[in-house]
mmCIF file of N, CA and C in Angstrom:
data_model
loop_
_atom_site.group_PDB
_atom_site.id
_atom_site.type_symbol
_atom_site.label_atom_id
_atom_site.label_comp_id
_atom_site.label_asym_id
_atom_site.label_seq_id
_atom_site.Cartn_x
_atom_site.Cartn_y
_atom_site.Cartn_z
ATOM 1 N N UNK A 1 11.214 11.645 16.228
ATOM 2 C CA UNK A 1 10.542 10.601 15.556
ATOM 3 C C UNK A 1 10.897 11.024 13.934
ATOM 4 N N UNK A 2 11.304 10.030 13.209
ATOM 5 C CA UNK A 2 11.389 10.281 11.723
ATOM 6 C C UNK A 2 10.027 10.343 11.025
ATOM 7 N N UNK A 3 10.120 10.952 9.949
ATOM 8 C CA UNK A 3 8.930 11.095 9.008
ATOM 9 C C UNK A 3 8.232 9.854 8.772
ATOM 10 N N UNK A 4 8.938 8.694 8.417
ATOM 11 C CA UNK A 4 8.620 7.490 8.135
ATOM 12 C C UNK A 4 7.843 6.908 9.345
ATOM 13 N N UNK A 5 8.515 7.030 10.534
ATOM 14 C CA UNK A 5 8.021 6.374 11.702
ATOM 15 C C UNK A 5 6.679 6.903 12.124
ATOM 16 N N UNK A 6 6.446 8.131 11.892
ATOM 17 C CA UNK A 6 5.331 8.946 12.220
ATOM 18 C C UNK A 6 3.927 8.179 11.428
ATOM 19 N N UNK A 7 4.271 7.875 10.057
ATOM 20 C CA UNK A 7 3.227 7.358 9.309
ATOM 21 C C UNK A 7 3.165 5.758 9.429
ATOM 22 N N UNK A 8 4.190 5.264 9.788
ATOM 23 C CA UNK A 8 4.106 3.923 10.079
ATOM 24 C C UNK A 8 3.334 3.596 11.486
ATOM 25 N N UNK A 9 3.413 4.472 12.512
ATOM 26 C CA UNK A 9 2.560 4.540 13.600
ATOM 27 C C UNK A 9 1.112 4.637 13.495
ATOM 28 N N UNK A 10 0.938 5.428 12.386
ATOM 29 C CA UNK A 10 -0.594 5.482 12.049
ATOM 30 C C UNK A 10 -1.066 4.197 11.206
ATOM 31 N N UNK A 11 -0.071 3.544 10.483
ATOM 32 C CA UNK A 11 -0.522 2.284 10.110
ATOM 33 C C UNK A 11 -0.650 1.234 11.189
ATOM 34 N N UNK A 12 0.176 1.323 12.045
ATOM 35 C CA UNK A 12 -0.197 0.267 13.135
ATOM 36 C C UNK A 12 -1.513 0.528 13.850
ATOM 37 N N UNK A 13 -1.649 1.678 14.010
ATOM 38 C CA UNK A 13 -3.016 2.005 14.654
ATOM 39 C C UNK A 13 -4.279 1.529 13.795
ATOM 40 N N UNK A 14 -4.162 1.839 12.599
ATOM 41 C CA UNK A 14 -5.132 1.133 11.673
ATOM 42 C C UNK A 14 -5.003 -0.303 11.641
ATOM 43 N N UNK A 15 -3.791 -0.985 11.949
ATOM 44 C CA UNK A 15 -3.830 -2.081 11.793
ATOM 45 C C UNK A 15 -4.632 -2.962 13.111
ATOM 46 N N UNK A 16 -4.432 -2.308 14.126
ATOM 47 C CA UNK A 16 -5.171 -2.642 15.460
ATOM 48 C C UNK A 16 -6.754 -2.627 15.159
ATOM 49 N N UNK A 17 -7.188 -1.451 14.355
ATOM 50 C CA UNK A 17 -8.652 -1.465 14.083
ATOM 51 C C UNK A 17 -8.945 -2.765 13.327
ATOM 52 N N UNK A 18 -8.188 -3.176 12.303
ATOM 53 C CA UNK A 18 -8.368 -4.201 11.594
ATOM 54 C C UNK A 18 -8.579 -5.562 12.336
ATOM 55 N N UNK A 19 -7.617 -5.694 13.209
ATOM 56 C CA UNK A 19 -7.665 -6.836 14.123
ATOM 57 C C UNK A 19 -8.787 -6.960 14.867
ATOM 58 N N UNK A 20 -9.153 -5.780 15.496
ATOM 59 C CA UNK A 20 -10.163 -5.645 16.503
ATOM 60 C C UNK A 20 -11.848 -6.086 15.604
ATOM 61 N N UNK A 21 -11.563 -5.830 14.128
ATOM 62 C CA UNK A 21 -12.937 -6.206 13.304
ATOM 63 C C UNK A 21 -12.635 -7.697 12.766
ATOM 64 N N UNK A 22 -11.479 -8.519 13.321
ATOM 65 C CA UNK A 22 -11.429 -9.731 12.804
ATOM 66 C C UNK A 22 -10.789 -10.008 11.524
ATOM 67 N N UNK A 23 -10.184 -8.805 10.959
ATOM 68 C CA UNK A 23 -9.312 -8.801 9.808
ATOM 69 C C UNK A 23 -7.764 -9.385 10.139
ATOM 70 N N UNK A 24 -7.126 -9.316 8.915
ATOM 71 C CA UNK A 24 -5.552 -9.291 8.977
ATOM 72 C C UNK A 24 -5.189 -8.131 9.587
ATOM 73 N N UNK A 25 -4.147 -7.999 10.468
ATOM 74 C CA UNK A 25 -3.685 -6.553 10.977
ATOM 75 C C UNK A 25 -2.970 -5.846 10.016
ATOM 76 N N UNK A 26 -3.469 -5.234 9.087
ATOM 77 C CA UNK A 26 -2.688 -4.436 8.202
ATOM 78 C C UNK A 26 -3.328 -2.962 7.896
ATOM 79 N N UNK A 27 -2.470 -2.111 8.093
ATOM 80 C CA UNK A 27 -3.094 -0.535 7.832
ATOM 81 C C UNK A 27 -2.143 0.257 6.899
ATOM 82 N N UNK A 28 -2.635 1.023 6.416
ATOM 83 C CA UNK A 28 -1.993 1.751 5.212
ATOM 84 C C UNK A 28 -2.392 3.322 5.170
ATOM 85 N N UNK A 29 -1.461 4.073 4.850
ATOM 86 C CA UNK A 29 -1.574 5.306 4.632
ATOM 87 C C UNK A 29 -1.053 5.880 3.425
ATOM 88 N N UNK A 30 -1.590 6.725 2.625
ATOM 89 C CA UNK A 30 -0.958 7.470 1.483
ATOM 90 C C UNK A 30 -0.560 8.885 1.738
ATOM 91 N N UNK A 31 0.464 9.251 1.525
ATOM 92 C CA UNK A 31 1.086 10.559 1.859
ATOM 93 C C UNK A 31 1.551 11.413 0.566
ATOM 94 N N UNK A 32 1.214 12.678 0.429
ATOM 95 C CA UNK A 32 1.684 13.461 -0.516
ATOM 96 C C UNK A 32 1.879 14.775 0.027
ATOM 97 N N UNK A 33 3.214 15.308 -0.181
ATOM 98 C CA UNK A 33 3.434 16.734 0.097
ATOM 99 C C UNK A 33 3.383 16.780 1.626
ATOM 100 N N UNK A 34 3.858 15.724 2.493
ATOM 101 C CA UNK A 34 3.655 15.780 4.004
ATOM 102 C C UNK A 34 2.384 15.650 4.523
ATOM 103 N N UNK A 35 1.275 15.194 3.718
ATOM 104 C CA UNK A 35 -0.046 15.247 4.255
ATOM 105 C C UNK A 35 -0.774 13.788 3.960
ATOM 106 N N UNK A 36 -1.571 13.245 5.065
ATOM 107 C CA UNK A 36 -2.020 11.970 4.786
ATOM 108 C C UNK A 36 -3.373 12.301 3.740
ATOM 109 N N UNK A 37 -3.232 11.706 2.552
ATOM 110 C CA UNK A 37 -4.272 12.109 1.834
ATOM 111 C C UNK A 37 -5.402 10.867 1.633
ATOM 112 N N UNK A 38 -4.831 9.652 2.050
ATOM 113 C CA UNK A 38 -5.877 8.633 2.142
ATOM 114 C C UNK A 38 -5.387 7.446 3.302
ATOM 115 N N UNK A 39 -6.302 6.704 3.700
ATOM 116 C CA UNK A 39 -5.734 5.963 4.706
ATOM 117 C C UNK A 39 -6.713 4.575 4.810
ATOM 118 N N UNK A 40 -6.460 3.477 4.943
ATOM 119 C CA UNK A 40 -7.442 2.246 5.166
ATOM 120 C C UNK A 40 -6.716 1.324 6.049
ATOM 121 N N UNK A 41 -7.663 0.172 6.269
ATOM 122 C CA UNK A 41 -7.189 -0.909 6.923
ATOM 123 C C UNK A 41 -7.921 -1.975 6.193
ATOM 124 N N UNK A 42 -7.419 -3.254 6.582
ATOM 125 C CA UNK A 42 -7.989 -4.552 5.986
ATOM 126 C C UNK A 42 -9.399 -4.538 6.301
ATOM 127 N N UNK A 43 -10.172 -4.864 5.160
ATOM 128 C CA UNK A 43 -11.685 -4.909 5.071
ATOM 129 C C UNK A 43 -12.304 -5.920 4.278
ATOM 130 N N UNK A 44 -11.612 -6.963 3.845
ATOM 131 C CA UNK A 44 -11.903 -8.083 2.954
ATOM 132 C C UNK A 44 -12.933 -8.921 3.830
ATOM 133 N N UNK A 45 -12.743 -9.354 4.898
ATOM 134 C CA UNK A 45 -13.952 -10.221 5.438
ATOM 135 C C UNK A 45 -15.023 -9.304 5.830
ATOM 136 N N UNK A 46 -15.040 -8.314 6.202
ATOM 137 C CA UNK A 46 -16.260 -7.422 6.623
ATOM 138 C C UNK A 46 -17.006 -7.003 5.498
ATOM 139 N N UNK A 47 -16.421 -6.651 4.470
ATOM 140 C CA UNK A 47 -16.969 -6.352 3.142
ATOM 141 C C UNK A 47 -17.301 -7.297 2.078
ATOM 142 N N UNK A 48 -16.790 -8.726 2.461
ATOM 143 C CA UNK A 48 -16.784 -9.838 1.564
ATOM 144 C C UNK A 48 -16.316 -9.608 0.385
ATOM 145 N N UNK A 49 -15.086 -8.853 0.249
ATOM 146 C CA UNK A 49 -14.567 -8.459 -0.986
ATOM 147 C C UNK A 49 -13.196 -8.628 -0.822
ATOM 148 N N UNK A 50 -12.466 -9.566 -1.532
ATOM 149 C CA UNK A 50 -11.007 -9.956 -1.442
ATOM 150 C C UNK A 50 -10.176 -8.725 -1.948
ATOM 151 N N UNK A 51 -10.736 -7.885 -2.729
ATOM 152 C CA UNK A 51 -9.925 -6.611 -3.147
ATOM 153 C C UNK A 51 -9.806 -5.664 -2.003
ATOM 154 N N UNK A 52 -10.337 -5.617 -1.050
ATOM 155 C CA UNK A 52 -10.431 -4.627 0.004
ATOM 156 C C UNK A 52 -9.316 -4.707 0.987
ATOM 157 N N UNK A 53 -8.047 -4.800 0.375
ATOM 158 C CA UNK A 53 -6.772 -4.830 1.256
ATOM 159 C C UNK A 53 -6.580 -3.442 1.611
ATOM 160 N N UNK A 54 -5.800 -3.251 2.753
ATOM 161 C CA UNK A 54 -5.428 -1.937 3.356
ATOM 162 C C UNK A 54 -4.937 -1.035 2.346
ATOM 163 N N UNK A 55 -3.987 -1.520 1.491
ATOM 164 C CA UNK A 55 -3.323 -0.472 0.515
ATOM 165 C C UNK A 55 -4.408 -0.067 -0.443
ATOM 166 N N UNK A 56 -5.216 -0.874 -1.119
ATOM 167 C CA UNK A 56 -6.259 -0.542 -2.038
ATOM 168 C C UNK A 56 -7.227 0.365 -1.276
ATOM 169 N N UNK A 57 -7.637 0.030 -0.098
ATOM 170 C CA UNK A 57 -8.535 0.761 0.643
ATOM 171 C C UNK A 57 -7.989 2.275 0.884
ATOM 172 N N UNK A 58 -6.692 2.491 1.065
ATOM 173 C CA UNK A 58 -6.013 3.523 1.289
ATOM 174 C C UNK A 58 -6.044 4.713 -0.125
ATOM 175 N N UNK A 59 -5.834 3.865 -1.054
ATOM 176 C CA UNK A 59 -5.693 4.313 -2.526
ATOM 177 C C UNK A 59 -7.101 4.872 -2.709
ATOM 178 N N UNK A 60 -8.087 3.948 -2.675
ATOM 179 C CA UNK A 60 -9.386 4.412 -2.976
ATOM 180 C C UNK A 60 -9.893 5.646 -2.275
ATOM 181 N N UNK A 61 -9.553 5.542 -0.856
ATOM 182 C CA UNK A 61 -9.922 6.647 -0.116
ATOM 183 C C UNK A 61 -9.495 8.197 -0.659
ATOM 184 N N UNK A 62 -8.230 8.017 -0.945
ATOM 185 C CA UNK A 62 -7.700 9.475 -1.653
ATOM 186 C C UNK A 62 -8.490 9.774 -2.928
ATOM 187 N N UNK A 63 -8.458 8.554 -3.894
ATOM 188 C CA UNK A 63 -8.886 8.785 -5.239
ATOM 189 C C UNK A 63 -10.579 9.467 -4.953
ATOM 190 N N UNK A 64 -11.271 8.819 -3.949
ATOM 191 C CA UNK A 64 -12.573 9.072 -3.770
ATOM 192 C C UNK A 64 -12.948 10.462 -3.261
ATOM 193 N N UNK A 65 -11.652 11.130 -2.917
ATOM 194 C CA UNK A 65 -11.775 12.557 -2.264
ATOM 195 C C UNK A 65 -11.153 13.628 -3.149
ATOM 196 N N UNK A 66 -10.952 13.153 -4.466
ATOM 197 C CA UNK A 66 -10.411 13.782 -5.588
ATOM 198 C C UNK A 66 -8.847 14.055 -5.470
ATOM 199 N N UNK A 67 -8.270 13.459 -4.646
ATOM 200 C CA UNK A 67 -6.806 13.639 -4.718
ATOM 201 C C UNK A 67 -6.090 12.919 -5.885
ATOM 202 N N UNK A 68 -4.958 13.763 -6.477
ATOM 203 C CA UNK A 68 -4.188 13.096 -7.383
ATOM 204 C C UNK A 68 -3.190 12.338 -6.381
ATOM 205 N N UNK A 69 -3.136 11.053 -6.615
ATOM 206 C CA UNK A 69 -2.109 10.030 -5.999
ATOM 207 C C UNK A 69 -0.842 9.912 -6.580
ATOM 208 N N UNK A 70 -0.723 10.164 -7.844
ATOM 209 C CA UNK A 70 0.624 10.033 -8.535
ATOM 210 C C UNK A 70 1.760 10.818 -7.932
ATOM 211 N N UNK A 71 2.685 10.221 -7.739
ATOM 212 C CA UNK A 71 3.815 10.727 -6.938
ATOM 213 C C UNK A 71 3.763 10.774 -5.569
ATOM 214 N N UNK A 72 2.737 10.008 -4.818
ATOM 215 C CA UNK A 72 2.733 9.944 -3.487
ATOM 216 C C UNK A 72 3.590 8.758 -2.827
ATOM 217 N N UNK A 73 3.449 8.705 -1.558
ATOM 218 C CA UNK A 73 4.094 7.705 -0.842
ATOM 219 C C UNK A 73 3.200 6.898 -0.024
ATOM 220 N N UNK A 74 3.150 5.440 -0.232
ATOM 221 C CA UNK A 74 2.373 4.721 0.364
ATOM 222 C C UNK A 74 2.928 3.794 1.460
ATOM 223 N N UNK A 75 2.498 3.988 2.601
ATOM 224 C CA UNK A 75 2.893 3.261 3.812
ATOM 225 C C UNK A 75 1.994 2.241 4.348
ATOM 226 N N UNK A 76 2.742 1.041 4.567
ATOM 227 C CA UNK A 76 1.870 -0.189 5.013
ATOM 228 C C UNK A 76 2.749 -0.802 6.111
ATOM 229 N N UNK A 77 2.276 -1.457 7.148
ATOM 230 C CA UNK A 77 2.915 -2.051 8.204
ATOM 231 C C UNK A 77 3.472 -3.660 7.392
ATOM 232 N N UNK A 78 2.884 -3.926 6.233
ATOM 233 C CA UNK A 78 3.228 -5.244 5.678
ATOM 234 C C UNK A 78 3.508 -5.024 4.251
ATOM 235 N N UNK A 79 4.308 -5.714 3.566
ATOM 236 C CA UNK A 79 4.716 -5.492 2.159
ATOM 237 C C UNK A 79 3.359 -5.709 1.489
ATOM 238 N N UNK A 80 3.103 -4.918 0.442
ATOM 239 C CA UNK A 80 1.950 -4.940 -0.484
ATOM 240 C C UNK A 80 1.951 -6.284 -1.187
ATOM 241 N N UNK A 81 0.871 -7.064 -1.348
ATOM 242 C CA UNK A 81 0.754 -8.166 -2.072
ATOM 243 C C UNK A 81 0.655 -7.747 -3.571
ATOM 244 N N UNK A 82 0.678 -8.980 -4.408
ATOM 245 C CA UNK A 82 0.477 -8.645 -5.755
ATOM 246 C C UNK A 82 -0.563 -7.985 -6.208
ATOM 247 N N UNK A 83 -1.845 -8.408 -5.481
ATOM 248 C CA UNK A 83 -3.135 -7.507 -5.881
ATOM 249 C C UNK A 83 -2.852 -5.973 -5.749
ATOM 250 N N UNK A 84 -2.388 -5.479 -4.423
ATOM 251 C CA UNK A 84 -2.171 -4.272 -4.080
ATOM 252 C C UNK A 84 -1.050 -3.520 -4.798
ATOM 253 N N UNK A 85 -0.068 -4.242 -5.264
ATOM 254 C CA UNK A 85 0.802 -3.879 -6.177
ATOM 255 C C UNK A 85 0.474 -3.357 -7.394
ATOM 256 N N UNK A 86 -0.346 -4.188 -8.042
ATOM 257 C CA UNK A 86 -1.129 -3.699 -9.510
ATOM 258 C C UNK A 86 -1.600 -2.253 -9.226
ATOM 259 N N UNK A 87 -2.463 -2.175 -8.138
ATOM 260 C CA UNK A 87 -3.089 -0.985 -7.929
ATOM 261 C C UNK A 87 -1.972 0.334 -7.637
ATOM 262 N N UNK A 88 -0.955 -0.076 -6.875
ATOM 263 C CA UNK A 88 0.275 0.802 -6.729
ATOM 264 C C UNK A 88 0.740 1.280 -7.929
ATOM 265 N N UNK A 89 1.141 0.523 -8.962
ATOM 266 C CA UNK A 89 1.791 0.672 -10.233
ATOM 267 C C UNK A 89 0.740 1.565 -11.073
ATOM 268 N N UNK A 90 -0.488 0.981 -11.050
ATOM 269 C CA UNK A 90 -1.464 1.635 -11.862
ATOM 270 C C UNK A 90 -1.501 3.305 -11.565
ATOM 271 N N UNK A 91 -1.462 3.472 -10.311
ATOM 272 C CA UNK A 91 -1.813 4.812 -9.893
ATOM 273 C C UNK A 91 -0.343 5.754 -9.839
ATOM 274 N N UNK A 92 0.726 5.147 -10.043
ATOM 275 C CA UNK A 92 1.901 5.860 -10.278
ATOM 276 C C UNK A 92 2.305 6.273 -8.970
ATOM 277 N N UNK A 93 2.291 5.496 -7.891
ATOM 278 C CA UNK A 93 2.761 5.866 -6.484
ATOM 279 C C UNK A 93 4.210 5.834 -6.551
ATOM 280 N N UNK A 94 4.995 6.719 -6.037
ATOM 281 C CA UNK A 94 6.275 6.948 -6.298
ATOM 282 C C UNK A 94 7.285 6.083 -5.259
ATOM 283 N N UNK A 95 6.672 5.875 -4.010
ATOM 284 C CA UNK A 95 7.736 5.081 -3.093
ATOM 285 C C UNK A 95 6.598 4.395 -2.147
ATOM 286 N N UNK A 96 6.946 3.152 -1.817
ATOM 287 C CA UNK A 96 6.341 2.181 -0.963
ATOM 288 C C UNK A 96 7.235 1.956 0.190
ATOM 289 N N UNK A 97 6.826 2.291 1.429
ATOM 290 C CA UNK A 97 7.606 1.970 2.460
ATOM 291 C C UNK A 97 6.897 1.088 3.524
ATOM 292 N N UNK A 98 7.490 0.067 4.106
ATOM 293 C CA UNK A 98 6.749 -1.156 4.759
ATOM 294 C C UNK A 98 7.792 -1.675 5.638
ATOM 295 N N UNK A 99 7.403 -2.501 6.636
ATOM 296 C CA UNK A 99 8.237 -3.018 7.681
ATOM 297 C C UNK A 99 8.507 -4.475 7.544
ATOM 298 N N UNK A 100 7.580 -5.287 6.959
ATOM 299 C CA UNK A 100 7.455 -6.707 7.246
ATOM 300 C C UNK A 100 7.217 -7.235 5.745
ATOM 301 N N UNK A 101 8.075 -8.109 5.346
ATOM 302 C CA UNK A 101 7.672 -8.778 4.225
ATOM 303 C C UNK A 101 6.520 -9.774 4.363
ATOM 304 N N UNK A 102 5.915 -9.979 3.302
ATOM 305 C CA UNK A 102 4.573 -10.879 3.337
ATOM 306 C C UNK A 102 4.764 -12.170 3.007
ATOM 307 N N UNK A 103 5.978 -12.712 2.346
ATOM 308 C CA UNK A 103 6.069 -14.059 1.912
ATOM 309 C C UNK A 103 5.940 -14.116 0.456
ATOM 310 N N UNK A 104 5.558 -15.313 0.109
ATOM 311 C CA UNK A 104 5.424 -15.641 -1.506
ATOM 312 C C UNK A 104 4.358 -14.923 -2.219
ATOM 313 N N UNK A 105 3.546 -14.232 -1.753
ATOM 314 C CA UNK A 105 2.573 -13.371 -2.447
ATOM 315 C C UNK A 105 2.895 -12.000 -2.490
ATOM 316 N N UNK A 106 4.085 -11.536 -1.960
ATOM 317 C CA UNK A 106 4.603 -10.209 -1.984
ATOM 318 C C UNK A 106 4.938 -9.719 -3.216
ATOM 319 N N UNK A 107 4.597 -8.354 -3.337
ATOM 320 C CA UNK A 107 4.915 -7.729 -4.702
ATOM 321 C C UNK A 107 6.302 -7.378 -5.108
ATOM 322 N N UNK A 108 7.265 -7.692 -4.059
ATOM 323 C CA UNK A 108 8.527 -7.386 -4.597
ATOM 324 C C UNK A 108 9.451 -8.766 -4.803
ATOM 325 N N UNK A 109 8.792 -9.845 -4.814
ATOM 326 C CA UNK A 109 9.361 -11.125 -4.861
ATOM 327 C C UNK A 109 9.112 -11.651 -6.052
ATOM 328 N N UNK A 110 10.095 -12.363 -6.914
ATOM 329 C CA UNK A 110 10.083 -13.018 -8.079
ATOM 330 C C UNK A 110 9.319 -14.431 -7.593
ATOM 331 N N UNK A 111 8.390 -14.965 -8.548
ATOM 332 C CA UNK A 111 8.296 -14.655 -10.074
ATOM 333 C C UNK A 111 7.115 -13.556 -10.137
ATOM 334 N N UNK A 112 6.331 -13.130 -9.072
ATOM 335 C CA UNK A 112 5.400 -12.292 -9.262
ATOM 336 C C UNK A 112 5.883 -10.933 -8.694
ATOM 337 N N UNK A 113 6.838 -10.367 -8.960
ATOM 338 C CA UNK A 113 7.293 -9.008 -8.603
ATOM 339 C C UNK A 113 6.715 -7.847 -9.334
ATOM 340 N N UNK A 114 5.492 -7.640 -9.291
ATOM 341 C CA UNK A 114 4.661 -6.713 -9.986
ATOM 342 C C UNK A 114 5.148 -5.257 -9.386
ATOM 343 N N UNK A 115 5.342 -5.213 -8.079
ATOM 344 C CA UNK A 115 5.807 -3.948 -7.566
ATOM 345 C C UNK A 115 7.056 -3.429 -8.015
ATOM 346 N N UNK A 116 8.154 -4.358 -8.545
ATOM 347 C CA UNK A 116 9.345 -3.884 -8.650
ATOM 348 C C UNK A 116 9.822 -4.326 -10.342
ATOM 349 N N UNK A 117 8.988 -4.941 -10.994
ATOM 350 C CA UNK A 117 9.600 -5.206 -12.326
ATOM 351 C C UNK A 117 9.729 -4.109 -13.297
ATOM 352 N N UNK A 118 10.671 -3.985 -14.138
ATOM 353 C CA UNK A 118 10.662 -3.153 -15.033
ATOM 354 C C UNK A 118 10.359 -3.684 -16.564
ATOM 355 N N UNK A 119 9.931 -4.962 -16.445
ATOM 356 C CA UNK A 119 9.565 -5.767 -17.723
ATOM 357 C C UNK A 119 8.328 -5.166 -18.422
ATOM 358 N N UNK A 120 7.306 -4.614 -17.544
ATOM 359 C CA UNK A 120 6.184 -4.207 -18.419
ATOM 360 C C UNK A 120 6.202 -2.618 -18.857
ATOM 361 N N UNK A 121 6.330 -2.602 -20.268
ATOM 362 C CA UNK A 121 6.627 -1.442 -20.693
ATOM 363 C C UNK A 121 5.419 -0.360 -20.681
ATOM 364 N N UNK A 122 4.089 -0.826 -20.292
ATOM 365 C CA UNK A 122 2.991 0.052 -20.342
ATOM 366 C C UNK A 122 3.039 0.814 -19.136
ATOM 367 N N UNK A 123 3.808 0.433 -17.991
ATOM 368 C CA UNK A 123 3.934 1.109 -16.872
ATOM 369 C C UNK A 123 5.282 2.067 -16.748
ATOM 370 N N UNK A 124 5.078 2.919 -15.792
ATOM 371 C CA UNK A 124 6.190 3.866 -15.588
ATOM 372 C C UNK A 124 7.312 3.098 -14.888
ATOM 373 N N UNK A 125 8.240 3.764 -14.550
ATOM 374 C CA UNK A 125 9.440 3.117 -13.657
ATOM 375 C C UNK A 125 8.600 2.733 -12.265
ATOM 376 N N UNK A 126 9.106 1.497 -11.635
ATOM 377 C CA UNK A 126 8.693 0.903 -10.238
ATOM 378 C C UNK A 126 8.932 2.054 -9.239
ATOM 379 N N UNK A 127 8.043 1.954 -8.125
ATOM 380 C CA UNK A 127 8.341 2.851 -7.239
ATOM 381 C C UNK A 127 9.658 2.517 -6.226
ATOM 382 N N UNK A 128 10.274 3.495 -5.631
ATOM 383 C CA UNK A 128 11.394 3.284 -4.742
ATOM 384 C C UNK A 128 10.693 2.351 -3.574
ATOM 385 N N UNK A 129 11.464 1.192 -3.195
ATOM 386 C CA UNK A 129 10.902 0.445 -2.113
ATOM 387 C C UNK A 129 11.763 0.756 -0.735
ATOM 388 N N UNK A 130 11.306 1.031 0.189
ATOM 389 C CA UNK A 130 12.055 1.384 1.586
ATOM 390 C C UNK A 130 11.468 0.434 2.647
ATOM 391 N N UNK A 131 12.437 -0.524 3.077
ATOM 392 C CA UNK A 131 12.106 -1.439 4.058
ATOM 393 C C UNK A 131 12.652 -1.158 5.326
ATOM 394 N N UNK A 132 11.927 -0.852 6.383
ATOM 395 C CA UNK A 132 12.363 -0.394 7.588
ATOM 396 C C UNK A 132 12.453 -1.487 8.758
#
């Protein structure tokens, strides 16, 4: 099993939890130095908070534990949306790995390609994008 596959399988298990809770089936894990430092699944409906997408929940999980998330790798079964992409860029995550594109609100697609743009000088270089 590849390293990516191991983490994506965890994302899928988390996505199943989200679906069981009536949420969109999205799960995410944040990995640094080969260790999961944060994880989350979609909780927007449950918490009545549109910002609680799986990727944001995973990042916040790590940050609340005191982890330095800069330089980490974020895994998700779905492409991060523009909201999640902003958080990814803010926290200087170095790579994003996902399986399925999310359509017009995805963070890698123009005109809202927040995840991949180099046009914003206040941010560091965009993360590496790996689509499996």
